[in-house]
Amino acid sequence: RLLPPIDCAPVPHNRRPPLSLFIESIIGSSVANMVQGLGCNISILKTEELKQKVRSKLNDTIDESELLKSIDSLHRLDVAYHFSQEMETKLSSIYHKFGRFDTDDHDLHSVALRFRLLRQHGFCVSP
């Protein structure tokens, strides 16, 4: 026995109307545009400030394993493209001293991470 088809329309869950509708209705459209513009500028400034902090962390990190973990985290967060120049510089420096084991980063995780990141960035390293 077949049941009759059920027609369902998607219903958005907990969807809020845009903030601009409330602001415009209360204080007018010209002030609303100014407020939204300021919010956008603040977001851009905050983003640039955070990018600068990450750049300085990449440039100031001396410990190779910490640097590799930071680069890996940037890739996992999918924001590495913002810092490609800094990462290339640091990985190039690691690559050129690759093979000189004057550091204490001999554990499996550090070696595997170094290998993967160097290969991922186009450096010719072999297992």
Coordinates of C-alpha atoms in Angstrom, one line a residue:
R1 CA 0.0 0.0 0.0
L2 CA 1.4 3.4 -1.0
L3 CA 1.1 6.5 1.1
P4 CA 0.2 9.7 -0.6
P5 CA 3.2 12.0 -1.3
I6 CA 3.8 14.7 1.3
D7 CA 4.6 18.2 0.1
C8 CA 7.1 20.0 2.4
A9 CA 8.6 23.4 2.0
P10 CA 11.9 24.1 3.6
V11 CA 11.5 26.3 6.7
P12 CA 14.5 28.3 7.9
H13 CA 15.4 27.6 11.5
N14 CA 16.1 30.6 13.8
R15 CA 16.8 32.9 10.9
R16 CA 17.2 36.5 11.9
P17 CA 16.3 39.4 9.6
P18 CA 19.3 41.5 8.7
L19 CA 20.3 44.1 11.2
S20 CA 19.9 46.8 8.5
L21 CA 16.1 46.4 8.6
F22 CA 16.0 47.3 12.2
I23 CA 18.4 50.1 12.0
E24 CA 16.7 51.7 9.0
S25 CA 13.3 51.5 10.6
I26 CA 14.5 53.2 13.8
I27 CA 17.0 55.9 12.7
G28 CA 16.7 56.3 9.0
S29 CA 18.7 54.9 6.0
S30 CA 21.5 57.5 5.8
V31 CA 22.6 56.9 9.4
A32 CA 22.1 53.1 9.0
N33 CA 24.5 53.1 6.0
M34 CA 27.0 55.1 8.0
V35 CA 26.8 52.6 11.0
Q36 CA 27.1 49.6 8.7
G37 CA 30.1 51.2 7.0
L38 CA 31.8 51.8 10.3
G39 CA 31.2 48.2 11.3
C40 CA 32.7 47.0 8.1
N41 CA 35.7 49.2 8.5
I42 CA 36.2 48.0 12.1
S43 CA 36.1 44.4 10.9
I44 CA 38.7 45.1 8.2
L45 CA 40.9 46.8 10.7
K46 CA 40.6 44.0 13.2
T47 CA 41.3 41.5 10.5
E48 CA 44.5 43.3 9.4
E49 CA 45.6 43.6 13.0
L50 CA 45.2 39.9 13.5
K51 CA 47.1 39.2 10.3
Q52 CA 49.9 41.4 11.5
K53 CA 50.1 39.5 14.8
V54 CA 50.3 36.2 12.9
R55 CA 53.0 37.5 10.6
S56 CA 55.0 38.7 13.6
K57 CA 54.6 35.3 15.3
L58 CA 55.8 33.6 12.1
N59 CA 58.8 35.9 11.8
D60 CA 59.7 35.9 15.5
T61 CA 59.4 32.2 16.1
I62 CA 62.9 30.6 16.5
D63 CA 61.9 27.1 17.5
E64 CA 61.6 25.1 14.3
S65 CA 59.0 22.6 15.6
E66 CA 56.8 25.5 16.9
L67 CA 57.1 27.2 13.5
L68 CA 56.1 24.1 11.7
K69 CA 53.1 23.6 14.0
S70 CA 52.0 27.2 13.4
I71 CA 52.3 26.8 9.6
D72 CA 50.4 23.5 9.8
S73 CA 47.7 25.2 11.8
L74 CA 47.4 28.0 9.3
H75 CA 46.9 25.4 6.6
R76 CA 44.3 23.5 8.6
L77 CA 42.4 26.7 9.3
D78 CA 42.5 27.5 5.6
V79 CA 44.1 30.9 6.0
A80 CA 47.6 30.0 4.8
Y81 CA 47.1 32.0 1.6
H82 CA 47.3 35.2 3.6
F83 CA 50.8 34.4 4.8
S84 CA 52.3 32.6 1.8
Q85 CA 55.3 34.8 1.5
E86 CA 56.3 34.5 5.2
M87 CA 55.8 30.7 5.1
E88 CA 57.9 30.3 1.9
T89 CA 60.7 32.3 3.5
K90 CA 60.7 30.3 6.7
L91 CA 60.3 26.9 4.9
S92 CA 63.1 27.8 2.5
S93 CA 65.4 28.5 5.5
I94 CA 64.4 25.1 7.0
Y95 CA 65.0 23.4 3.7
H96 CA 68.5 24.8 3.3
K97 CA 69.5 23.6 6.7
F98 CA 67.7 20.3 6.2
G99 CA 70.0 17.4 6.9
R100 CA 72.0 19.3 9.5
F101 CA 70.6 17.9 12.7
D102 CA 71.9 20.5 15.1
T103 CA 68.4 20.8 16.7
D104 CA 66.6 18.5 19.0
D105 CA 63.6 18.0 16.7
H106 CA 64.2 14.4 16.0
D107 CA 60.9 13.0 17.2
L108 CA 58.7 11.3 14.6
H109 CA 56.0 14.0 14.6
S110 CA 58.4 16.9 14.0
V111 CA 60.3 15.0 11.2
A112 CA 57.0 13.9 9.5
L113 CA 55.6 17.4 9.8
R114 CA 58.8 19.0 8.3
F115 CA 58.7 16.5 5.5
R116 CA 55.1 17.0 4.7
L117 CA 55.2 20.8 4.7
L118 CA 58.3 21.0 2.6
R119 CA 56.8 18.6 0.0
Q120 CA 53.5 20.5 0.1
H121 CA 55.3 23.7 -0.7
G122 CA 57.2 22.2 -3.6
F123 CA 60.6 21.6 -2.0
C124 CA 62.4 18.4 -3.2
V125 CA 62.9 16.2 -0.2
S126 CA 63.0 12.4 -0.3
P127 CA 62.0 10.0 2.5

